[in-house]
Short mmCIF file of C-alpha atoms and ligand atoms in Angstrom, two decimals:
data_model
loop_
_atom_site.label_atom_id
_atom_site.label_comp_id
_atom_site.label_asym_id
_atom_site.label_seq_id
_atom_site.Cartn_x
_atom_site.Cartn_y
_atom_site.Cartn_z
CA MET A 1 149.60 -76.64 -44.58
CA LYS A 2 147.41 -76.67 -41.66
CA LYS A 3 148.61 -73.60 -40.28
CA LEU A 4 147.91 -71.81 -43.49
CA LEU A 5 144.47 -72.80 -43.41
CA THR A 6 143.57 -72.13 -39.74
CA TYR A 7 145.25 -68.73 -39.48
CA PRO A 8 143.05 -66.83 -41.98
CA LEU A 9 140.03 -68.43 -40.51
CA LEU A 10 140.74 -67.24 -37.17
CA PHE A 11 141.60 -63.78 -38.52
CA PHE A 12 138.19 -63.70 -40.31
CA SER A 13 136.02 -64.71 -37.49
CA LEU A 14 137.50 -62.23 -35.10
CA ALA A 15 137.04 -59.62 -37.57
CA THR A 16 133.39 -60.45 -38.34
CA PHE A 17 132.60 -60.19 -34.68
CA GLY A 18 134.27 -56.80 -34.53
CA GLN A 19 136.37 -57.93 -31.80
CA LYS A 20 139.65 -56.97 -33.41
CA ALA A 21 140.54 -54.61 -36.40
CA VAL A 22 142.40 -56.35 -39.07
CA ALA A 23 145.95 -55.16 -39.15
CA PRO A 24 147.27 -53.46 -42.17
CA PRO A 25 150.01 -55.47 -44.13
CA ARG A 26 153.63 -54.83 -42.93
CA PRO A 27 155.80 -52.39 -45.04
CA LEU A 28 157.88 -54.18 -47.63
CA LEU A 29 161.20 -52.45 -47.44
CA PRO A 30 162.53 -50.11 -48.74
CA ILE A 31 159.62 -47.57 -48.58
CA PRO A 32 159.55 -43.96 -49.46
CA ASN A 33 159.75 -41.10 -47.13
CA GLN A 34 157.29 -38.22 -47.01
CA ARG A 35 159.22 -35.86 -49.10
CA GLN A 36 159.56 -38.51 -51.68
CA LEU A 37 155.81 -39.13 -51.62
CA ASP A 38 155.07 -35.39 -51.77
CA TRP A 39 157.37 -35.16 -54.72
CA MET A 40 155.86 -38.07 -56.50
CA GLY A 41 152.33 -36.58 -56.04
CA MET A 42 153.57 -33.40 -58.23
CA GLU A 43 153.62 -35.59 -61.28
CA MET A 44 154.75 -32.79 -63.73
CA ASN A 45 157.36 -30.12 -63.07
CA ALA A 46 159.22 -27.83 -65.38
CA PHE A 47 162.71 -27.07 -66.09
CA VAL A 48 163.45 -23.43 -67.46
CA HIS A 49 166.96 -23.13 -69.14
CA PHE A 50 167.89 -19.55 -69.62
CA THR A 51 171.41 -17.83 -69.50
CA ILE A 52 174.22 -16.52 -71.86
CA ASN A 53 173.50 -19.42 -74.26
CA THR A 54 170.29 -18.11 -75.07
CA PHE A 55 172.12 -15.21 -76.76
CA THR A 56 175.03 -17.10 -78.13
CA ASP A 57 172.93 -19.94 -79.67
CA LEU A 58 175.04 -22.49 -77.78
CA GLU A 59 174.16 -25.56 -75.67
CA TRP A 60 177.16 -25.28 -73.52
CA GLY A 61 178.97 -21.96 -73.07
CA ASN A 62 182.75 -22.02 -72.81
CA GLY A 63 182.98 -19.97 -69.68
CA ASP A 64 184.55 -16.82 -71.60
CA GLU A 65 181.51 -15.03 -72.51
CA ALA A 66 181.29 -11.33 -71.82
CA GLU A 67 178.67 -10.71 -69.25
CA SER A 68 177.16 -8.03 -71.61
CA VAL A 69 175.83 -10.87 -73.72
CA PHE A 70 173.00 -11.39 -71.27
CA ASN A 71 170.40 -8.88 -72.27
CA PRO A 72 166.94 -9.85 -72.44
CA SER A 73 164.39 -7.28 -73.68
CA ALA A 74 161.44 -8.31 -71.84
CA PRO A 75 161.72 -11.03 -69.41
CA ASP A 76 158.61 -12.20 -67.69
CA PRO A 77 158.84 -15.10 -65.24
CA VAL A 78 155.18 -14.45 -64.47
CA GLN A 79 154.52 -15.39 -68.06
CA TRP A 80 156.37 -18.73 -67.59
CA ALA A 81 154.92 -19.58 -64.14
CA THR A 82 151.41 -18.78 -65.45
CA VAL A 83 151.56 -20.83 -68.68
CA LEU A 84 153.09 -23.86 -66.75
CA LYS A 85 150.66 -23.70 -63.94
CA GLN A 86 147.72 -23.70 -66.46
CA ALA A 87 149.30 -26.63 -68.21
CA GLY A 88 149.27 -28.57 -64.90
CA PHE A 89 152.82 -28.09 -63.82
CA LYS A 90 153.38 -27.91 -60.22
CA GLY A 91 157.10 -26.87 -59.85
CA LEU A 92 159.69 -24.87 -61.79
CA ILE A 93 163.51 -25.38 -61.68
CA PHE A 94 165.60 -22.51 -62.74
CA THR A 95 169.02 -22.66 -64.24
CA CYS A 96 170.54 -20.19 -61.68
CA LYS A 97 173.97 -21.10 -63.15
CA HIS A 98 174.83 -23.40 -66.21
CA HIS A 99 178.17 -24.86 -67.06
CA ASP A 100 179.48 -21.65 -68.34
CA GLY A 101 179.50 -20.17 -64.80
CA PHE A 102 177.49 -16.97 -65.48
CA CYS A 103 175.19 -16.35 -62.46
CA LEU A 104 171.67 -15.14 -63.03
CA TRP A 105 171.58 -13.62 -59.43
CA PRO A 106 174.26 -10.97 -58.12
CA SER A 107 176.40 -13.49 -56.22
CA LYS A 108 178.73 -11.88 -53.85
CA TYR A 109 181.33 -14.57 -54.68
CA THR A 110 181.95 -13.68 -58.28
CA GLU A 111 181.87 -10.79 -60.93
CA HIS A 112 180.84 -13.21 -63.53
CA SER A 113 176.95 -12.48 -63.09
CA ILE A 114 174.03 -10.44 -64.03
CA LYS A 115 175.33 -7.48 -62.16
CA LYS A 116 177.90 -6.99 -64.78
CA SER A 117 175.39 -7.24 -67.58
CA PRO A 118 173.15 -4.36 -69.26
CA TYR A 119 170.09 -5.93 -67.85
CA LYS A 120 168.37 -3.39 -65.62
CA ASN A 121 171.86 -1.55 -65.72
CA GLY A 122 173.42 -4.33 -63.64
CA ASN A 123 170.52 -4.14 -60.84
CA GLY A 124 168.74 -7.17 -62.25
CA ASP A 125 168.27 -10.45 -60.47
CA MET A 126 166.58 -13.24 -62.62
CA VAL A 127 166.57 -15.67 -59.70
CA ARG A 128 164.71 -13.25 -57.46
CA GLU A 129 162.24 -12.57 -60.38
CA THR A 130 161.74 -16.19 -60.94
CA SER A 131 161.30 -17.28 -57.29
CA ASP A 132 158.81 -14.35 -56.84
CA ALA A 133 156.91 -15.21 -59.87
CA CYS A 134 156.54 -18.83 -58.56
CA LYS A 135 155.29 -17.46 -55.06
CA LYS A 136 152.87 -15.07 -56.93
CA THR A 137 151.45 -17.78 -59.01
CA GLY A 138 151.60 -20.74 -56.57
CA VAL A 139 154.25 -22.83 -58.33
CA LYS A 140 157.05 -24.21 -56.33
CA PHE A 141 160.45 -23.11 -57.11
CA GLY A 142 163.68 -25.25 -57.49
CA ILE A 143 167.33 -24.50 -58.23
CA TYR A 144 169.73 -25.86 -60.73
CA LEU A 145 173.31 -24.86 -59.96
CA SER A 146 175.89 -26.50 -62.31
CA PRO A 147 178.71 -28.27 -60.58
CA TRP A 148 180.78 -28.01 -63.56
CA ASP A 149 181.77 -24.51 -63.86
CA ARG A 150 183.97 -23.62 -67.24
CA ASN A 151 184.60 -20.12 -65.99
CA ARG A 152 186.27 -20.59 -62.71
CA ALA A 153 190.02 -20.58 -62.47
CA ASP A 154 189.82 -22.79 -59.48
CA TYR A 155 187.52 -25.51 -61.03
CA ALA A 156 188.87 -28.93 -60.31
CA LYS A 157 190.91 -27.55 -57.45
CA PRO A 158 189.74 -27.85 -53.68
CA GLY A 159 188.91 -24.10 -53.48
CA TYR A 160 186.15 -24.38 -55.99
CA ILE A 161 184.03 -26.66 -53.55
CA THR A 162 183.93 -23.74 -51.03
CA TYR A 163 182.88 -21.45 -53.89
CA TYR A 164 180.16 -23.83 -54.83
CA ARG A 165 178.91 -24.44 -51.40
CA ASN A 166 178.95 -20.54 -50.77
CA GLN A 167 176.72 -20.15 -53.86
CA LEU A 168 174.28 -22.69 -52.78
CA THR A 169 174.06 -21.33 -49.31
CA GLU A 170 173.33 -17.91 -50.98
CA LEU A 171 170.62 -19.41 -53.18
CA ILE A 172 168.90 -21.62 -50.61
CA THR A 173 168.90 -18.86 -47.92
CA ASN A 174 167.84 -15.92 -50.07
CA TYR A 175 165.51 -17.33 -52.70
CA GLY A 176 163.72 -20.17 -50.82
CA PRO A 177 161.64 -22.04 -50.09
CA ILE A 178 162.73 -24.38 -52.62
CA PHE A 179 161.24 -27.81 -53.38
CA GLU A 180 164.15 -29.50 -55.39
CA LEU A 181 167.86 -29.02 -55.85
CA TRP A 182 169.35 -30.33 -59.22
CA PHE A 183 172.86 -31.52 -59.37
CA ASP A 184 173.82 -32.02 -62.94
CA GLY A 185 176.02 -35.09 -63.64
CA ALA A 186 177.74 -33.49 -66.72
CA ASN A 187 181.36 -32.80 -65.80
CA GLY A 188 184.89 -31.99 -66.67
CA GLY A 189 186.44 -31.26 -70.04
CA THR A 190 187.67 -28.26 -71.84
CA GLY A 191 187.00 -24.68 -70.69
CA TYR A 192 188.08 -21.14 -70.06
CA TYR A 193 188.98 -21.69 -66.33
CA GLY A 194 189.94 -18.33 -65.66
CA GLY A 195 192.17 -17.99 -68.89
CA ALA A 196 193.96 -21.36 -68.65
CA ARG A 197 191.84 -22.74 -71.50
CA GLU A 198 192.61 -26.31 -71.01
CA LYS A 199 191.06 -29.66 -70.29
CA ARG A 200 190.37 -30.49 -66.84
CA THR A 201 189.07 -33.75 -65.27
CA ILE A 202 187.82 -34.61 -61.85
CA SER A 203 187.75 -37.58 -59.66
CA ALA A 204 184.56 -39.39 -58.61
CA SER A 205 185.15 -37.99 -55.06
CA TYR A 206 186.05 -34.30 -56.05
CA TYR A 207 182.67 -32.74 -55.21
CA ASP A 208 182.43 -34.48 -51.83
CA TRP A 209 178.66 -34.65 -52.38
CA PRO A 210 177.79 -36.14 -48.94
CA ASN A 211 178.88 -32.99 -47.07
CA THR A 212 177.39 -30.49 -49.68
CA VAL A 213 174.05 -32.48 -49.18
CA LYS A 214 174.40 -32.32 -45.32
CA LEU A 215 175.07 -28.46 -45.70
CA ALA A 216 172.16 -27.96 -47.92
CA ARG A 217 169.69 -29.76 -45.72
CA LYS A 218 170.66 -27.65 -42.79
CA LEU A 219 169.82 -24.48 -44.59
CA GLN A 220 166.00 -25.01 -45.05
CA SER A 221 163.69 -26.44 -42.32
CA LYS A 222 161.26 -27.86 -44.81
CA GLU A 223 163.08 -30.73 -46.58
CA PHE A 224 163.57 -30.49 -50.28
CA ILE A 225 164.27 -33.22 -52.94
CA ILE A 226 167.69 -33.64 -54.05
CA PHE A 227 168.46 -34.92 -57.58
CA SER A 228 171.65 -36.31 -59.21
CA ASP A 229 172.36 -39.32 -61.27
CA ASN A 230 171.85 -41.61 -58.47
CA GLY A 231 170.03 -39.94 -55.72
CA PRO A 232 170.00 -39.33 -52.68
CA ASP A 233 166.41 -38.72 -53.12
CA ILE A 234 165.65 -39.23 -56.68
CA ARG A 235 167.77 -40.44 -59.63
CA TRP A 236 168.14 -39.72 -63.41
CA VAL A 237 166.18 -41.87 -65.75
CA GLY A 238 169.07 -42.65 -67.96
CA ASN A 239 168.00 -40.84 -71.26
CA GLU A 240 166.71 -37.30 -72.07
CA GLU A 241 163.95 -38.58 -74.55
CA GLY A 242 161.11 -38.47 -72.20
CA TRP A 243 160.42 -42.08 -71.10
CA VAL A 244 161.06 -44.29 -68.28
CA GLY A 245 161.06 -48.24 -68.49
CA LYS A 246 157.63 -49.95 -68.76
CA THR A 247 159.01 -51.84 -65.85
CA ASN A 248 159.83 -49.20 -63.32
CA TRP A 249 161.02 -50.07 -59.84
CA TYR A 250 161.60 -47.16 -57.56
CA MET A 251 164.26 -49.09 -55.77
CA ILE A 252 167.89 -49.25 -56.89
CA ASP A 253 171.19 -49.95 -55.34
CA PRO A 254 172.85 -46.37 -55.47
CA ASP A 255 176.46 -47.92 -56.15
CA SER A 256 175.18 -49.85 -59.31
CA ALA A 257 173.98 -46.61 -60.67
CA LEU A 258 176.79 -44.42 -59.52
CA THR A 259 179.45 -46.40 -61.41
CA ARG A 260 178.96 -45.50 -65.03
CA ARG A 261 179.61 -48.94 -66.14
CA PRO A 262 178.24 -50.19 -69.49
CA GLY A 263 174.42 -50.42 -69.46
CA TYR A 264 174.14 -48.25 -66.43
CA GLU A 265 171.53 -45.90 -68.16
CA LYS A 266 169.18 -48.92 -68.77
CA LEU A 267 169.44 -49.76 -65.02
CA LEU A 268 168.52 -46.35 -64.09
CA GLY A 269 165.55 -46.50 -66.41
CA SER A 270 164.05 -49.83 -64.99
CA GLY A 271 165.36 -49.63 -61.40
CA MET A 272 165.87 -52.95 -59.34
CA GLU A 273 163.12 -55.16 -58.06
CA ASN A 274 165.52 -55.91 -55.13
CA GLY A 275 167.33 -52.54 -54.75
CA SER A 276 168.45 -51.52 -51.45
CA HIS A 277 167.17 -47.81 -51.65
CA TRP A 278 164.02 -46.08 -52.53
CA ILE A 279 165.26 -43.59 -55.08
CA PRO A 280 162.57 -42.97 -57.95
CA SER A 281 163.36 -41.60 -61.46
CA GLU A 282 162.75 -38.34 -62.84
CA VAL A 283 162.06 -37.96 -66.62
CA ASP A 284 163.99 -34.81 -67.69
CA VAL A 285 163.34 -33.75 -71.47
CA SER A 286 163.09 -30.69 -73.32
CA ILE A 287 160.08 -29.32 -75.26
CA ARG A 288 162.54 -28.35 -78.14
CA PRO A 289 165.71 -30.49 -79.40
CA GLY A 290 168.02 -28.26 -77.31
CA TRP A 291 167.67 -27.20 -73.55
CA PHE A 292 168.27 -23.53 -74.56
CA TYR A 293 166.37 -21.49 -76.94
CA HIS A 294 167.48 -21.26 -80.56
CA ALA A 295 165.31 -19.53 -83.19
CA LEU A 296 166.07 -22.25 -85.68
CA GLU A 297 164.18 -24.69 -83.52
CA ASP A 298 160.94 -22.62 -83.59
CA SER A 299 159.49 -25.10 -85.92
CA LYS A 300 160.69 -28.05 -83.93
CA VAL A 301 158.61 -27.61 -80.73
CA LYS A 302 157.09 -30.90 -79.66
CA THR A 303 153.49 -31.14 -80.68
CA PRO A 304 150.67 -31.53 -78.04
CA GLU A 305 150.45 -35.22 -79.19
CA GLN A 306 154.08 -35.69 -78.60
CA LEU A 307 153.97 -34.22 -75.25
CA PHE A 308 150.95 -36.38 -74.40
CA ASP A 309 153.00 -39.46 -75.46
CA ILE A 310 155.87 -38.29 -73.21
CA TYR A 311 153.12 -37.97 -70.47
CA LEU A 312 152.05 -41.59 -70.92
CA ASN A 313 155.68 -42.80 -70.92
CA SER A 314 156.68 -40.88 -67.80
CA VAL A 315 153.79 -40.04 -65.46
CA GLY A 316 151.73 -42.95 -66.88
CA ARG A 317 154.61 -45.21 -65.85
CA GLY A 318 154.73 -43.98 -62.29
CA ALA A 319 157.66 -41.36 -62.83
CA VAL A 320 157.76 -37.71 -62.42
CA LEU A 321 158.15 -35.61 -65.66
CA LEU A 322 160.61 -32.65 -65.68
CA LEU A 323 159.79 -30.99 -68.85
CA ASN A 324 162.16 -28.09 -70.04
CA VAL A 325 160.56 -24.93 -71.71
CA PRO A 326 163.42 -22.39 -72.54
CA PRO A 327 162.46 -18.69 -72.84
CA ASP A 328 163.67 -16.72 -75.74
CA ARG A 329 165.78 -13.82 -76.15
CA ARG A 330 162.99 -11.59 -74.86
CA GLY A 331 162.77 -13.73 -71.81
CA LEU A 332 159.30 -15.01 -72.79
CA PHE A 333 158.09 -18.57 -73.65
CA HIS A 334 157.86 -18.38 -77.31
CA GLU A 335 154.45 -18.44 -78.90
CA ASN A 336 154.94 -21.91 -80.39
CA ASP A 337 155.76 -23.46 -77.17
CA VAL A 338 152.85 -21.80 -75.28
CA LYS A 339 150.53 -23.21 -78.02
CA ALA A 340 152.00 -26.64 -77.60
CA LEU A 341 151.53 -26.56 -73.88
CA GLN A 342 148.02 -25.29 -73.89
CA GLY A 343 147.20 -28.22 -76.50
CA PHE A 344 148.89 -30.65 -74.28
CA ARG A 345 146.64 -29.65 -71.29
CA GLN A 346 143.48 -30.05 -73.55
CA LEU A 347 144.50 -33.41 -74.53
CA ILE A 348 144.91 -34.69 -71.08
CA ASP A 349 141.63 -33.09 -69.94
CA ARG A 350 139.94 -34.65 -73.10
CA GLU A 351 141.43 -38.11 -72.61
CA PHE A 352 140.86 -38.51 -68.84
CA LYS A 353 137.53 -36.63 -68.73
CA SER A 354 135.10 -39.06 -66.93
CA ASN A 355 136.14 -41.97 -64.84
CA LEU A 356 133.86 -44.88 -65.74
CA ALA A 357 135.22 -46.94 -62.88
CA ALA A 358 133.42 -44.35 -60.41
CA LYS A 359 130.01 -45.55 -61.29
CA ALA A 360 130.96 -49.33 -61.92
CA THR A 361 130.38 -52.13 -59.58
CA ILE A 362 133.90 -53.31 -58.52
CA THR A 363 134.47 -56.79 -57.09
CA VAL A 364 137.72 -58.35 -55.85
CA SER A 365 138.82 -62.17 -55.62
CA SER A 366 139.47 -61.78 -51.90
CA PHE A 367 140.22 -59.13 -49.25
CA ARG A 368 142.21 -58.78 -46.30
CA GLY A 369 140.55 -60.51 -43.23
CA LYS A 370 137.14 -59.90 -44.86
CA SER A 371 137.67 -56.43 -43.36
CA ARG A 372 135.74 -53.60 -44.82
CA ALA A 373 138.85 -51.51 -44.35
CA PHE A 374 140.59 -53.41 -47.15
CA ASP A 375 137.47 -54.31 -49.46
CA ALA A 376 136.92 -53.25 -53.14
CA THR A 377 135.27 -50.12 -52.22
CA LYS A 378 138.57 -48.63 -51.41
CA LEU A 379 139.58 -48.83 -54.91
CA THR A 380 137.20 -46.06 -56.16
CA ASP A 381 136.74 -43.89 -53.01
CA ASN A 382 139.07 -41.20 -54.57
CA ASN A 383 141.21 -41.47 -51.39
CA ALA A 384 144.80 -42.33 -52.07
CA ASP A 385 145.24 -43.31 -48.38
CA THR A 386 142.71 -46.09 -48.52
CA TYR A 387 143.55 -49.36 -50.46
CA TRP A 388 142.30 -52.84 -51.21
CA ALA A 389 144.54 -55.28 -49.81
CA THR A 390 144.70 -59.23 -49.60
CA ASN A 391 145.81 -61.63 -46.86
CA ASN A 392 149.68 -61.72 -46.26
CA ASN A 393 150.04 -65.12 -48.22
CA ILE A 394 147.91 -63.82 -51.12
CA THR A 395 150.34 -62.35 -53.86
CA SER A 396 147.73 -62.42 -56.79
CA GLY A 397 144.22 -61.34 -57.33
CA THR A 398 141.56 -60.06 -59.63
CA ILE A 399 139.62 -56.86 -59.86
CA MET A 400 136.36 -57.05 -61.71
CA ILE A 401 134.81 -53.93 -63.15
CA ASP A 402 131.26 -54.17 -64.08
CA LEU A 403 130.37 -51.14 -66.13
CA LYS A 404 126.79 -52.47 -66.47
CA LYS A 405 126.48 -51.21 -69.95
CA GLU A 406 128.88 -51.31 -73.00
CA GLN A 407 131.17 -48.49 -73.25
CA THR A 408 134.24 -47.60 -75.21
CA ILE A 409 137.35 -47.73 -73.12
CA LYS A 410 140.79 -46.48 -73.83
CA TYR A 411 142.62 -46.28 -70.63
CA VAL A 412 142.97 -48.32 -67.45
CA VAL A 413 144.68 -46.38 -64.54
CA LEU A 414 146.18 -48.10 -61.41
CA HIS A 415 147.59 -46.80 -58.31
CA GLU A 416 149.65 -48.58 -55.72
CA TYR A 417 149.61 -47.84 -52.08
CA LEU A 418 153.40 -46.90 -51.77
CA LYS A 419 153.59 -46.12 -48.14
CA LEU A 420 153.82 -49.89 -47.62
CA GLY A 421 156.49 -50.43 -50.52
CA GLN A 422 156.14 -51.07 -54.29
CA ARG A 423 154.88 -54.56 -54.86
CA VAL A 424 153.36 -55.71 -58.09
CA LYS A 425 155.46 -57.51 -60.62
CA ALA A 426 153.18 -58.67 -63.19
CA PHE A 427 149.53 -57.94 -64.34
CA ASN A 428 147.25 -58.22 -67.26
CA ILE A 429 143.95 -56.82 -68.39
CA GLU A 430 141.12 -58.51 -70.10
CA VAL A 431 137.80 -57.20 -71.41
CA LYS A 432 134.57 -59.27 -72.05
CA LYS A 433 133.50 -59.64 -75.70
CA GLY A 434 130.44 -61.70 -75.89
CA ASN A 435 131.15 -64.86 -74.08
CA ASP A 436 134.95 -64.41 -74.19
CA TRP A 437 137.53 -62.59 -72.18
CA ILE A 438 140.10 -60.92 -74.74
CA LYS A 439 143.55 -59.97 -73.28
CA VAL A 440 144.22 -56.21 -73.92
CA ALA A 441 147.44 -55.72 -71.87
CA ASN A 442 150.18 -57.56 -70.45
CA GLU A 443 152.28 -55.47 -68.07
CA THR A 444 154.61 -55.42 -65.24
CA THR A 445 155.18 -52.80 -62.37
CA ILE A 446 152.43 -50.33 -61.21
CA GLY A 447 153.74 -47.75 -58.80
CA TYR A 448 152.40 -44.37 -57.96
CA LYS A 449 150.31 -44.16 -61.13
CA ARG A 450 150.31 -46.59 -64.17
CA ILE A 451 148.13 -45.58 -67.22
CA ILE A 452 147.62 -48.58 -69.58
CA LYS A 453 146.59 -47.27 -73.10
CA ILE A 454 144.53 -49.79 -74.90
CA ASN A 455 143.07 -50.10 -78.21
CA PRO A 456 139.67 -48.43 -78.03
CA VAL A 457 137.38 -51.29 -77.34
CA GLN A 458 133.56 -51.61 -76.57
CA THR A 459 132.86 -53.63 -73.44
CA ASP A 460 130.79 -53.89 -70.32
CA LYS A 461 133.41 -55.76 -68.15
CA ILE A 462 136.96 -55.47 -67.50
CA ARG A 463 139.28 -57.70 -65.48
CA VAL A 464 142.67 -56.79 -63.96
CA ASN A 465 144.48 -59.79 -62.95
CA ILE A 466 147.63 -59.42 -60.86
CA THR A 467 149.63 -62.35 -61.38
CA ALA A 468 152.77 -61.83 -59.33
CA SER A 469 153.79 -59.53 -56.54
CA ARG A 470 156.66 -58.99 -54.03
CA GLY A 471 154.03 -59.31 -51.29
CA CYS A 472 150.29 -59.20 -50.61
CA LEU A 473 148.49 -56.70 -52.72
CA THR A 474 147.94 -53.05 -51.77
CA ILE A 475 146.10 -51.10 -54.50
CA SER A 476 144.82 -47.64 -53.61
CA GLU A 477 142.66 -46.63 -56.65
CA ILE A 478 141.56 -47.87 -60.14
CA GLU A 479 140.17 -45.66 -62.84
CA VAL A 480 138.78 -46.24 -66.25
CA PHE A 481 138.52 -43.85 -69.16
C1 FUL B 1 172.75 -32.05 -68.90
C2 FUL B 1 173.33 -30.71 -69.30
O1 FUL B 1 174.60 -30.99 -69.87
C3 FUL B 1 172.47 -29.99 -70.19
O2 FUL B 1 172.96 -28.76 -70.74
C4 FUL B 1 171.08 -29.70 -69.43
O3 FUL B 1 171.36 -28.89 -68.44
C5 FUL B 1 170.62 -31.14 -69.03
C6 FUL B 1 169.39 -30.94 -68.11
O4 FUL B 1 171.74 -31.74 -68.28
O5 FUL B 1 173.52 -32.86 -68.25
CA1 CA B 2 141.43 -45.47 -52.23
#
C-alpha cells in the first residue's frame, strides 16, 4: 500500500519541477504494426465483383463457361473509382479471377482469359484498366485472386499451387502497387476441372499459405495487407451482413479462428480479449443481395439509410468496411447503386457535421504524472498521435464534457491510441438532465473509432465513464455530434 502511494507522488513532483518528462505507458501486447495501423485508418474500402458471372447471372460460375461470354459494352473503371472516391472509399479490391477461373487480365499461364473474349478483340485487360483508373483517381488498388479454381484440370493437385503463385506474381509485379491481397476462404466442391466434372476437396494444408505469403511479400517493397479468414494481417468478420460485434477485440488466437469448429464465426466477430495476435476484422458486405450484378436485383440496392447503419455497425465499431459494388453488363456501376452511394455520403456528412466537443471544456478524473503531455487537451487536439493517459495503476476514469449551453446530441465518438494496444473493456455515457445524470449508453470496447449513437437528447454536460480496462487508459480523441 505504501509503495502505491509514494510512487505517484514522487512522479508528480519531478514532473512539476520539469526535471524529468513523464514516461508514456508501456505497450500492452499484442500491438498493431504500421501497415495494420495505416489500413485501419482507411476506414472504408470497396470490393468490385465483375467477371463471367455478370453475364450468366450466376454467383459462382462452374468453370466451363466460354470466354466469349465476357463482353461488357462500355466498361469504365474510372467511373467506379470516381464514384467510390466521392463517397469516401479509399481503396478498391478487384476480382481478377473468381471461383470460375476466368482471368480478367491476359495471363500467360492460361488460355481461359480475357484474351479469348470479344472484348477489345482479345486485346483487353480489365485489371490494367482498373489499376490505371485507381492511380488516376487516387484510390488504392487491391487484388482478389480466388484460390478455388473450378476451371483448372490440376485444381486440388500439387501443380495448381505453382499456377496460383505464378498468377499472383504476374499480378503483383505488373499491376502494383497494391494495398491489399484478398484470399477467399470458399473452397472445394464440384466444378468443371478441365472436363473432369467432379467433386474435389482439399486438405487444410493444400495451399501451403505460409510460403505463398512469403513469396507475395517479396514481390513488392511497400508492405501490403493480407486478408484471409484468419489472417495473417486481417481476419474475416464471420458474416457477410455488414456488422462486427459490439465487443470488437482486434486480438485473436489464429488457431482458434482457423479451425472451423462450431461457433467460430461468432469468435471472428468479437475477437478475444486475451488473443495472442493482432488481427483486426474486415467487414465485407455487398450493396446488393448478390456479389455480382443481376438486373433482377436493381430494386434491391441497399438504401442510403441501410448503408449508414452498416457504417455505424462496422466503422463505428472500430472495424474497416469492405463494401461490394458490382458493375453491370455495360461495365458501369448501375444508376441505382450510384444514387445510393451519393445518398450514403450525404448522410455521413450531415450526421457528423460539427463536432461539439471541439468548443467544449473537457476535464478528466486524473491524468498521467500530472503531465501536460497526457492531459485532457489531448482529447480534442485533432491529433491521433496525442492522447489522454492515466497512471499505470489507474484503469478507470471519467471524461467530462461541458458544452456550456444546452445542445441536442446524437453521437459520441471515441478513439483509443492503439500503438500501445487495445485496452478499454467497459464504459458508459451519461448526460445531465436538471440535477440528474441519465445513463444513455452502456458499452464494452472502443478501438480505433467507436461511434455511440444515442437517442437525440438535450443536454449541456456529458460524462464518459470508463469502468474497466486491460491497463491504464490511453484515449486519443473524443467527438460529440
Ligand atoms: C465468398 C465468395 O464465395 C463470394 O462469391 C464472394 O467473392 C465473397 C466476397 O467471398 O467467399
Ligand atoms: Ca489527440
